GROMACS .gro file of C-alpha atoms in nm:
model
  439
    1MET     CA    1   4.879  -1.334   8.445
    2LYS     CA    2   5.135  -1.422   8.180
    3ILE     CA    3   5.139  -1.741   7.971
    4TYR     CA    4   5.471  -1.870   7.851
    5GLN     CA    5   5.513  -2.108   7.555
    6ASN     CA    6   5.825  -2.313   7.517
    7PRO     CA    7   6.013  -2.320   7.183
    8LEU     CA    8   5.895  -2.670   7.093
    9THR     CA    9   5.527  -2.578   7.116
   10ARG     CA   10   5.573  -2.276   6.889
   11ALA     CA   11   5.767  -2.483   6.633
   12VAL     CA   12   5.495  -2.751   6.611
   13ARG     CA   13   5.217  -2.490   6.579
   14ASN     CA   14   5.396  -2.299   6.304
   15GLY     CA   15   5.464  -2.619   6.112
   16LEU     CA   16   5.100  -2.724   6.120
   17GLY     CA   17   4.987  -2.378   5.998
   18ALA     CA   18   5.229  -2.383   5.706
   19THR     CA   19   5.121  -2.735   5.610
   20LEU     CA   20   4.749  -2.637   5.614
   21ALA     CA   21   4.809  -2.325   5.404
   22PHE     CA   22   5.004  -2.522   5.145
   23SER     CA   23   4.730  -2.785   5.124
   24LEU     CA   24   4.458  -2.524   5.061
   25ALA     CA   25   4.666  -2.351   4.796
   26ALA     CA   26   4.745  -2.675   4.616
   27MET     CA   27   4.386  -2.806   4.612
   28PRO     CA   28   4.260  -2.601   4.310
   29LEU     CA   29   4.568  -2.697   4.111
   30ALA     CA   30   4.503  -3.063   4.176
   31VAL     CA   31   4.140  -3.029   4.075
   32LEU     CA   32   4.230  -2.843   3.755
   33ALA     CA   33   4.493  -3.100   3.672
   34GLN     CA   34   4.243  -3.379   3.725
   35ASP     CA   35   3.983  -3.208   3.494
   36ALA     CA   36   4.244  -3.150   3.227
   37ASP     CA   37   4.345  -3.516   3.237
   38THR     CA   38   3.981  -3.628   3.224
   39ASN     CA   39   3.885  -3.413   2.916
   40GLU     CA   40   4.210  -3.455   2.730
   41ASP     CA   41   4.068  -3.714   2.487
   42GLU     CA   42   3.721  -3.550   2.437
   43ASP     CA   43   3.628  -3.317   2.144
   44ILE     CA   44   3.527  -2.966   2.240
   45LEU     CA   45   3.205  -2.855   2.058
   46MET     CA   46   3.175  -2.485   1.983
   47GLU     CA   47   2.895  -2.299   1.800
   48GLU     CA   48   2.979  -2.132   1.471
   49VAL     CA   49   3.050  -1.761   1.506
   50LEU     CA   50   3.029  -1.540   1.196
   51VAL     CA   51   3.223  -1.216   1.198
   52THR     CA   52   3.170  -0.967   0.917
   53GLY     CA   53   3.430  -0.699   0.860
   54SER     CA   54   3.512  -0.430   0.609
   55LYS     CA   55   3.830  -0.256   0.499
   56LEU     CA   56   3.633   0.063   0.437
   57SER     CA   57   3.698   0.324   0.702
   58SER     CA   58   3.385   0.457   0.869
   59ASN     CA   59   3.296   0.703   1.138
   60PRO     CA   60   3.093   0.530   1.414
   61ASN     CA   61   2.923   0.862   1.487
   62LEU     CA   62   2.767   0.855   1.139
   63MET     CA   63   2.634   0.499   1.165
   64ALA     CA   64   2.292   0.402   1.296
   65ALA     CA   65   2.086   0.085   1.318
   66THR     CA   66   1.813   0.052   1.054
   67PRO     CA   67   1.479  -0.072   1.190
   68VAL     CA   68   1.328  -0.381   1.029
   69LEU     CA   69   0.967  -0.487   1.085
   70SER     CA   70   0.890  -0.857   1.033
   71VAL     CA   71   0.528  -0.966   0.996
   72LEU     CA   72   0.424  -1.329   0.959
   73GLY     CA   73   0.219  -1.411   0.652
   74ASP     CA   74  -0.036  -1.602   0.862
   75GLU     CA   75  -0.153  -1.272   1.012
   76ALA     CA   76  -0.305  -1.174   0.676
   77ALA     CA   77  -0.520  -1.487   0.677
   78LEU     CA   78  -0.627  -1.424   1.037
   79ARG     CA   79  -0.743  -1.074   0.941
   80GLY     CA   80  -0.942  -1.208   0.647
   81ASN     CA   81  -0.747  -1.014   0.385
   82VAL     CA   82  -0.787  -1.141   0.030
   83ARG     CA   83  -0.506  -0.938  -0.126
   84MET     CA   84  -0.161  -0.867   0.006
   85GLU     CA   85  -0.189  -0.489  -0.043
   86ASP     CA   86  -0.497  -0.481   0.182
   87PHE     CA   87  -0.294  -0.639   0.462
   88VAL     CA   88   0.033  -0.447   0.418
   89ASN     CA   89  -0.145  -0.113   0.392
   90THR     CA   90  -0.280  -0.162   0.745
   91LEU     CA   91   0.071  -0.135   0.887
   92PRO     CA   92   0.165   0.209   1.027
   93GLN     CA   93   0.487   0.220   0.822
   94VAL     CA   94   0.300   0.193   0.491
   95PHE     CA   95   0.094   0.459   0.318
   96ALA     CA   96  -0.176   0.355   0.074
   97GLY     CA   97  -0.048   0.356  -0.282
   98GLN     CA   98  -0.232   0.219  -0.582
   99ALA     CA   99  -0.501  -0.018  -0.452
  100SER     CA  100  -0.858  -0.128  -0.518
  101GLU     CA  101  -1.003   0.184  -0.352
  102VAL     CA  102  -0.831   0.421  -0.597
  103SER     CA  103  -1.043   0.526  -0.897
  104ASN     CA  104  -0.928   0.874  -0.992
  105GLY     CA  105  -0.584   0.818  -1.145
  106ALA     CA  106  -0.595   0.440  -1.108
  107SER     CA  107  -0.339   0.232  -1.296
  108GLY     CA  108  -0.497  -0.105  -1.220
  109THR     CA  109  -0.196  -0.212  -1.012
  110ALA     CA  110  -0.129  -0.252  -0.640
  111THR     CA  111   0.173  -0.066  -0.501
  112LEU     CA  112   0.336   0.010  -0.166
  113ASN     CA  113   0.441   0.351  -0.039
  114LEU     CA  114   0.677   0.351   0.257
  115ARG     CA  115   0.703   0.671   0.466
  116GLY     CA  116   0.489   0.861   0.215
  117LEU     CA  117   0.781   0.917  -0.024
  118GLY     CA  118   0.602   0.761  -0.320
  119SER     CA  119   0.568   0.411  -0.460
  120GLN     CA  120   0.854   0.477  -0.701
  121ARG     CA  121   1.080   0.521  -0.398
  122THR     CA  122   0.979   0.192  -0.233
  123LEU     CA  123   1.167  -0.120  -0.340
  124VAL     CA  124   0.973  -0.448  -0.344
  125LEU     CA  125   1.152  -0.785  -0.338
  126ILE     CA  126   1.050  -1.152  -0.342
  127ASP     CA  127   1.305  -1.366  -0.160
  128GLY     CA  128   1.553  -1.080  -0.193
  129ARG     CA  129   1.507  -1.035  -0.569
  130ARG     CA  130   1.343  -0.739  -0.740
  131LEU     CA  131   0.997  -0.735  -0.892
  132PRO     CA  132   0.952  -0.588  -1.243
  133TYR     CA  133   0.778  -0.257  -1.312
  134GLY     CA  134   0.403  -0.270  -1.252
  135SER     CA  135   0.298  -0.083  -1.567
  136SER     CA  136   0.449   0.109  -1.854
  137GLY     CA  137   0.609   0.436  -1.754
  138VAL     CA  138   0.589   0.353  -1.381
  139SER     CA  139   0.888   0.219  -1.188
  140SER     CA  140   0.689   0.097  -0.887
  141ALA     CA  141   0.633  -0.278  -0.857
  142ASN     CA  142   0.292  -0.443  -0.875
  143ILE     CA  143   0.252  -0.664  -0.568
  144ASP     CA  144  -0.040  -0.847  -0.731
  145LEU     CA  145   0.240  -1.085  -0.833
  146VAL     CA  146   0.292  -1.187  -0.470
  147PRO     CA  147   0.103  -1.509  -0.376
  148MET     CA  148  -0.039  -1.412  -0.037
  149GLN     CA  149  -0.102  -1.764   0.097
  150LEU     CA  150   0.255  -1.864   0.008
  151VAL     CA  151   0.416  -1.579   0.205
  152GLU     CA  152   0.602  -1.694   0.515
  153ARG     CA  153   0.679  -1.343   0.638
  154VAL     CA  154   0.723  -0.984   0.522
  155ASP     CA  155   1.038  -0.794   0.619
  156ILE     CA  156   0.993  -0.418   0.593
  157LEU     CA  157   1.304  -0.201   0.611
  158THR     CA  158   1.161   0.134   0.716
  159GLY     CA  159   1.484   0.331   0.683
  160GLY     CA  160   1.633   0.454   0.360
  161ALA     CA  161   1.844   0.195   0.180
  162SER     CA  162   1.945   0.377  -0.137
  163ALA     CA  163   2.316   0.325  -0.064
  164VAL     CA  164   2.264  -0.051  -0.098
  165TYR     CA  165   1.979  -0.088  -0.348
  166GLY     CA  166   1.967   0.240  -0.539
  167SER     CA  167   1.735   0.539  -0.562
  168ASP     CA  168   1.420   0.324  -0.571
  169ALA     CA  169   1.484   0.232  -0.206
  170VAL     CA  170   1.493   0.584  -0.061
  171GLY     CA  171   1.164   0.522   0.120
  172GLY     CA  172   1.252   0.169   0.229
  173VAL     CA  173   1.236  -0.194   0.123
  174ALA     CA  174   0.961  -0.456   0.148
  175ASN     CA  175   1.091  -0.812   0.114
  176PHE     CA  176   0.834  -1.093   0.080
  177ILE     CA  177   0.988  -1.420   0.199
  178LEU     CA  178   0.805  -1.722   0.052
  179LYS     CA  179   0.782  -2.071   0.196
  180SER     CA  180   1.066  -2.283   0.059
  181ASP     CA  181   0.980  -2.624   0.202
  182PHE     CA  182   0.601  -2.652   0.172
  183GLU     CA  183   0.488  -3.013   0.149
  184GLY     CA  184   0.134  -3.139   0.100
  185PHE     CA  185  -0.187  -2.993  -0.042
  186GLU     CA  186  -0.384  -2.690   0.072
  187ALA     CA  187  -0.696  -2.523  -0.068
  188GLY     CA  188  -0.914  -2.241   0.058
  189TYR     CA  189  -1.224  -2.040  -0.029
  190GLN     CA  190  -1.334  -1.709   0.117
  191TRP     CA  191  -1.644  -1.497   0.066
  192GLY     CA  192  -1.697  -1.148   0.197
  193ALA     CA  193  -1.909  -0.836   0.156
  194SER     CA  194  -1.948  -0.484   0.292
  195HIS     CA  195  -2.262  -0.393   0.486
  196ASN     CA  196  -2.358  -0.044   0.597
  197ARG     CA  197  -2.678   0.061   0.774
  198ASN     CA  198  -2.642   0.427   0.660
  199ASN     CA  199  -2.807   0.551   0.980
  200ASP     CA  200  -2.572   0.839   1.065
  201GLY     CA  201  -2.797   1.131   1.154
  202PHE     CA  202  -2.545   1.404   1.073
  203TRP     CA  203  -2.481   1.289   0.718
  204LYS     CA  204  -2.851   1.233   0.658
  205LYS     CA  205  -2.915   1.600   0.737
  206VAL     CA  206  -2.634   1.703   0.501
  207LEU     CA  207  -2.784   1.509   0.212
  208GLN     CA  208  -3.138   1.624   0.285
  209ALA     CA  209  -3.030   1.989   0.302
  210ALA     CA  210  -2.878   1.953  -0.045
  211SER     CA  211  -3.181   1.765  -0.183
  212GLN     CA  212  -2.967   1.457  -0.237
  213PRO     CA  213  -3.106   1.102  -0.202
  214VAL     CA  214  -3.031   0.926   0.127
  215PRO     CA  215  -2.923   0.565   0.064
  216ASP     CA  216  -3.089   0.282   0.254
  217ALA     CA  217  -2.901   0.007   0.434
  218ASN     CA  218  -2.728  -0.209   0.177
  219THR     CA  219  -2.480  -0.488   0.127
  220ASP     CA  220  -2.240  -0.460  -0.166
  221GLY     CA  221  -1.877  -0.510  -0.260
  222LYS     CA  222  -1.912  -0.888  -0.258
  223GLU     CA  223  -1.588  -1.075  -0.318
  224ASN     CA  224  -1.494  -1.437  -0.377
  225SER     CA  225  -1.146  -1.585  -0.358
  226PHE     CA  226  -1.019  -1.939  -0.412
  227TYR     CA  227  -0.668  -2.081  -0.405
  228VAL     CA  228  -0.488  -2.415  -0.424
  229MET     CA  229  -0.132  -2.484  -0.317
  230MET     CA  230   0.072  -2.805  -0.335
  231GLY     CA  231   0.432  -2.893  -0.270
  232ALA     CA  232   0.666  -3.189  -0.235
  233ASN     CA  233   1.021  -3.250  -0.120
  234THR     CA  234   1.263  -3.469  -0.314
  235GLU     CA  235   1.339  -3.818  -0.185
  236ASP     CA  236   1.686  -3.719  -0.072
  237GLY     CA  237   1.546  -3.416   0.113
  238ARG     CA  238   1.768  -3.173  -0.076
  239GLY     CA  239   1.501  -3.004  -0.289
  240ASN     CA  240   1.142  -2.886  -0.306
  241VAL     CA  241   0.882  -2.801  -0.572
  242THR     CA  242   0.579  -2.583  -0.490
  243LEU     CA  243   0.287  -2.476  -0.713
  244PHE     CA  244   0.022  -2.213  -0.638
  245ALA     CA  245  -0.289  -2.085  -0.821
  246SER     CA  246  -0.564  -1.842  -0.718
  247TYR     CA  247  -0.874  -1.668  -0.852
  248GLU     CA  248  -1.041  -1.356  -0.710
  249ASP     CA  249  -1.358  -1.171  -0.806
  250ARG     CA  250  -1.461  -0.845  -0.641
  251GLU     CA  251  -1.767  -0.624  -0.701
  252ALA     CA  252  -1.779  -0.246  -0.690
  253ILE     CA  253  -1.877  -0.019  -0.402
  254GLU     CA  254  -2.020   0.314  -0.518
  255GLN     CA  255  -1.991   0.627  -0.308
  256ALA     CA  256  -2.361   0.693  -0.374
  257ASN     CA  257  -2.440   0.389  -0.157
  258ARG     CA  258  -2.281   0.538   0.155
  259VAL     CA  259  -2.449   0.816   0.350
  260PHE     CA  260  -2.113   0.975   0.437
  261SER     CA  261  -1.994   0.995   0.075
  262GLY     CA  262  -2.311   1.081  -0.115
  263CYS     CA  263  -2.213   1.449  -0.100
  264ALA     CA  264  -1.872   1.595  -0.182
  265LEU     CA  265  -1.796   1.864   0.076
  266GLY     CA  266  -1.565   2.161   0.097
  267GLN     CA  267  -1.415   2.336   0.400
  268ASP     CA  268  -1.552   2.658   0.544
  269ASP     CA  269  -1.392   2.795   0.863
  270GLY     CA  270  -1.295   2.444   0.970
  271ASP     CA  271  -1.650   2.309   0.948
  272GLU     CA  272  -1.798   2.075   0.692
  273SER     CA  273  -2.002   2.283   0.450
  274PHE     CA  274  -2.110   2.310   0.090
  275GLY     CA  275  -1.830   2.547  -0.003
  276GLY     CA  276  -1.621   2.486  -0.311
  277PHE     CA  277  -1.739   2.186  -0.510
  278GLY     CA  278  -2.022   2.089  -0.281
  279CYS     CA  279  -2.359   1.926  -0.325
  280ILE     CA  280  -2.608   2.045  -0.583
  281GLY     CA  281  -2.975   1.972  -0.628
  282SER     CA  282  -2.958   1.959  -1.006
  283GLY     CA  283  -2.758   1.718  -1.215
  284ASN     CA  284  -2.536   1.965  -1.396
  285PHE     CA  285  -2.301   2.257  -1.349
  286ARG     CA  286  -2.382   2.557  -1.567
  287THR     CA  287  -2.198   2.881  -1.508
  288PHE     CA  288  -2.128   3.162  -1.753
  289GLY     CA  289  -1.915   3.471  -1.712
  290GLY     CA  290  -1.789   3.780  -1.886
  291PRO     CA  291  -1.751   4.156  -1.835
  292GLY     CA  292  -2.102   4.161  -1.690
  293GLY     CA  293  -2.016   3.916  -1.412
  294PHE     CA  294  -2.100   3.550  -1.355
  295VAL     CA  295  -2.443   3.388  -1.373
  296HIS     CA  296  -2.581   3.040  -1.310
  297GLN     CA  297  -2.854   2.870  -1.511
  298LEU     CA  298  -3.130   2.703  -1.312
  299GLU     CA  299  -3.321   2.392  -1.417
  300ASN     CA  300  -3.593   2.604  -1.580
  301GLY     CA  301  -3.333   2.792  -1.785
  302GLU     CA  302  -3.345   3.114  -1.582
  303MET     CA  303  -3.015   3.298  -1.535
  304VAL     CA  304  -2.945   3.410  -1.178
  305PRO     CA  305  -2.634   3.562  -1.018
  306TYR     CA  306  -2.366   3.304  -0.942
  307GLN     CA  307  -2.308   3.276  -0.568
  308GLY     CA  308  -2.167   2.923  -0.533
  309GLY     CA  309  -2.289   2.696  -0.258
  310PRO     CA  310  -2.484   2.371  -0.276
  311SER     CA  311  -2.737   2.488  -0.533
  312GLN     CA  312  -2.485   2.611  -0.791
  313THR     CA  313  -2.198   2.363  -0.777
  314PHE     CA  314  -2.171   2.008  -0.904
  315ASN     CA  315  -2.174   1.711  -0.666
  316PHE     CA  316  -1.921   1.468  -0.809
  317GLY     CA  317  -1.912   1.237  -0.507
  318PRO     CA  318  -2.184   0.980  -0.587
  319PHE     CA  319  -2.032   0.884  -0.923
  320ASN     CA  320  -1.697   0.763  -0.789
  321PHE     CA  321  -1.609   0.410  -0.683
  322PHE     CA  322  -1.509   0.340  -0.324
  323GLN     CA  323  -1.389   0.001  -0.442
  324ARG     CA  324  -1.319  -0.086  -0.803
  325PRO     CA  325  -1.467  -0.408  -0.942
  326SER     CA  326  -1.191  -0.646  -1.041
  327GLU     CA  327  -1.112  -1.000  -1.148
  328ARG     CA  328  -0.770  -1.161  -1.108
  329TRP     CA  329  -0.599  -1.488  -1.198
  330SER     CA  330  -0.252  -1.571  -1.066
  331PHE     CA  331  -0.011  -1.864  -1.089
  332TYR     CA  332   0.317  -1.922  -0.912
  333GLY     CA  333   0.573  -2.201  -0.917
  334LYS     CA  334   0.908  -2.237  -0.748
  335ALA     CA  335   1.173  -2.508  -0.719
  336ASN     CA  336   1.503  -2.534  -0.534
  337TYR     CA  337   1.765  -2.809  -0.501
  338ASP     CA  338   2.089  -2.827  -0.302
  339LEU     CA  339   2.361  -2.927  -0.546
  340SER     CA  340   2.616  -2.934  -0.266
  341GLN     CA  341   2.658  -2.810   0.086
  342ASN     CA  342   2.726  -2.456  -0.037
  343VAL     CA  343   2.547  -2.435  -0.376
  344GLU     CA  344   2.172  -2.429  -0.442
  345ALA     CA  345   1.990  -2.419  -0.777
  346PHE     CA  346   1.659  -2.232  -0.784
  347ALA     CA  347   1.387  -2.124  -1.029
  348ASP     CA  348   1.073  -1.910  -0.982
  349PHE     CA  349   0.791  -1.852  -1.230
  350SER     CA  350   0.484  -1.631  -1.184
  351TYR     CA  351   0.197  -1.504  -1.399
  352MET     CA  352  -0.082  -1.263  -1.312
  353ASN     CA  353  -0.377  -1.118  -1.505
  354ASN     CA  354  -0.590  -0.850  -1.343
  355TYR     CA  355  -0.891  -0.669  -1.490
  356SER     CA  356  -1.064  -0.378  -1.318
  357ASP     CA  357  -1.292  -0.085  -1.390
  358ALA     CA  358  -1.229   0.267  -1.255
  359GLN     CA  359  -1.520   0.513  -1.251
  360ILE     CA  360  -1.528   0.884  -1.169
  361ALA     CA  361  -1.770   1.172  -1.229
  362PRO     CA  362  -1.864   1.297  -1.578
  363SER     CA  363  -1.603   1.505  -1.753
  364ALA     CA  364  -1.615   1.881  -1.718
  365SER     CA  365  -1.541   2.174  -1.942
  366PHE     CA  366  -1.406   2.483  -1.767
  367GLY     CA  367  -1.262   2.763  -1.974
  368ARG     CA  368  -1.310   3.065  -2.193
  369HIS     CA  369  -1.429   3.044  -2.550
  370PRO     CA  370  -1.502   3.285  -2.837
  371ILE     CA  371  -1.873   3.336  -2.903
  372ASN     CA  372  -2.057   3.544  -3.162
  373CYS     CA  373  -2.299   3.796  -3.020
  374ASP     CA  374  -2.570   3.700  -3.273
  375ASN     CA  375  -2.572   3.341  -3.146
  376PRO     CA  376  -2.940   3.245  -3.107
  377PHE     CA  377  -2.870   3.049  -2.785
  378ILE     CA  378  -2.779   3.365  -2.595
  379GLN     CA  379  -3.074   3.570  -2.719
  380ASP     CA  380  -3.363   3.649  -2.486
  381THR     CA  381  -3.247   3.433  -2.194
  382PRO     CA  382  -3.489   3.456  -1.899
  383GLY     CA  383  -3.360   3.640  -1.598
  384ILE     CA  384  -3.022   3.801  -1.650
  385SER     CA  385  -2.942   3.839  -2.019
  386LEU     CA  386  -2.631   3.662  -2.144
  387LEU     CA  387  -2.588   3.949  -2.388
  388GLU     CA  388  -2.526   4.174  -2.090
  389VAL     CA  389  -2.296   3.918  -1.928
  390PHE     CA  390  -2.082   3.893  -2.241
  391GLY     CA  391  -2.097   4.269  -2.304
  392CYS     CA  392  -2.272   4.241  -2.643
  393SER     CA  393  -2.432   4.567  -2.757
  394PRO     CA  394  -2.721   4.579  -3.010
  395GLU     CA  395  -2.469   4.683  -3.276
  396ASP     CA  396  -2.253   4.379  -3.189
  397VAL     CA  397  -2.557   4.155  -3.229
  398ALA     CA  398  -2.645   4.311  -3.562
  399ASN     CA  399  -2.291   4.278  -3.692
  400GLY     CA  400  -2.224   3.930  -3.545
  401VAL     CA  401  -1.923   4.051  -3.349
  402PHE     CA  402  -1.729   3.779  -3.165
  403TYR     CA  403  -1.659   3.809  -2.795
  404ASP     CA  404  -1.333   3.618  -2.743
  405ASN     CA  405  -1.335   3.573  -2.365
  406ALA     CA  406  -1.669   3.416  -2.273
  407PHE     CA  407  -1.652   3.182  -1.975
  408ALA     CA  408  -1.870   2.871  -1.988
  409SER     CA  409  -1.865   2.557  -1.774
  410HIS     CA  410  -2.050   2.232  -1.821
  411ARG     CA  411  -2.055   1.875  -1.689
  412ASN     CA  412  -2.120   1.604  -1.943
  413VAL     CA  413  -2.395   1.440  -1.739
  414GLU     CA  414  -2.566   1.338  -2.062
  415GLY     CA  415  -2.272   1.114  -2.143
  416GLY     CA  416  -2.257   0.958  -1.797
  417PRO     CA  417  -1.957   0.897  -1.571
  418ARG     CA  418  -1.606   0.835  -1.700
  419ASN     CA  419  -1.496   0.472  -1.698
  420SER     CA  420  -1.149   0.330  -1.753
  421ARG     CA  421  -1.114  -0.040  -1.828
  422LEU     CA  422  -0.777  -0.144  -1.689
  423GLU     CA  423  -0.610  -0.477  -1.763
  424ASN     CA  424  -0.264  -0.574  -1.642
  425SER     CA  425  -0.074  -0.893  -1.723
  426ALA     CA  426   0.270  -0.974  -1.590
  427PHE     CA  427   0.519  -1.260  -1.630
  428ARG     CA  428   0.823  -1.318  -1.413
  429PHE     CA  429   1.090  -1.586  -1.434
  430VAL     CA  430   1.400  -1.601  -1.217
  431GLY     CA  431   1.654  -1.881  -1.207
  432GLY     CA  432   2.014  -1.940  -1.116
  433LEU     CA  433   2.260  -2.065  -0.859
  434ARG     CA  434   2.331  -1.923  -0.517
  435GLY     CA  435   2.580  -2.022  -0.255
  436THR     CA  436   2.884  -1.928  -0.057
  437VAL     CA  437   3.248  -1.901  -0.160
  438GLY     CA  438   3.554  -1.960   0.054
  439GLU     CA  439   3.416  -2.207   0.307
   0.00000   0.00000   0.00000
């Protein structure tokens, strides 16, 4: 069947379709025009966008993002740390530098060592400004100057930054950001100690095999810390003044009081043993040598062949400090005031005095010395004769001939351990204006 439409019907239908299409196309324009008319008199608010550029040409293939680790200062208080170096040294990016557990080679300072490249290659800043040298002849900064309770956060740049800061930032940068708007009063006291039961069976056997005393359970290393902090904002809200003071007292921890450190061990085929400088039953180290070989003197004075091991080497472990005793006073003050919208005046003052004692084993004498063959101390020695060891013939004894290459070693146990009294004082004052130009 076929359906026929007359010309009038087709004309009306086409006209309605064109009208509908035009209406749909014009609707968005009308809506946009209405919105534009509505918002014509309103201010458009846009956030500030900062764009930093450089005229220096650079190859994007040679550029890389530098990782920055930010740690809040409150985390140190939650962990119970008394000193900032104790907290920062727990981070995986930081190796232990100078700290309270260092006795041999101690400088009495506290330093940071990023990526194990040395403290002299780690830059330390407070609010973006450098700290002075920690001690004479050492370029690394002493972070004892940092007031731990006043730290808002620590930013650690773990990549090298020598291109920006210089060669002392090859290992990285640690920037301590302090609170700038503290208001009110805060005080705190903390007491702590180290307790060890010394019940490790393996180390007990090691000490007993070497005839060394096994320490009982003990509590030592007691420490006290006290601080006060106060701050106030100016009436106009444009400035702040903050003051801080602290006192810390820490007792020593001796290695002799820990079962795992009462004996200094060497390595033998990957196992802990008495090789090298290991444990010894006696309190001294007496070895002599010459053309006739090496001998060791027992407690009764008898000379026996030198074979090393626990009975013929000196145990230096018990004399050393695990933790140095120390006493520290510190003061810090800072002030800032906004002179204008773009200019701020600031001033920082800090003072620190730290006293500590470093102790290590008695000094030793190792070397070769000239000795006369008629010396009465080498005559008629029980056991192996020292005359034979030094190659002295009866004629040499009669004529008092000198043997110029006699080896003799000795530990000055009679004089006791070596102690170094270390005292460090530091002042720091920074002041100036900071702001922006061209805004």
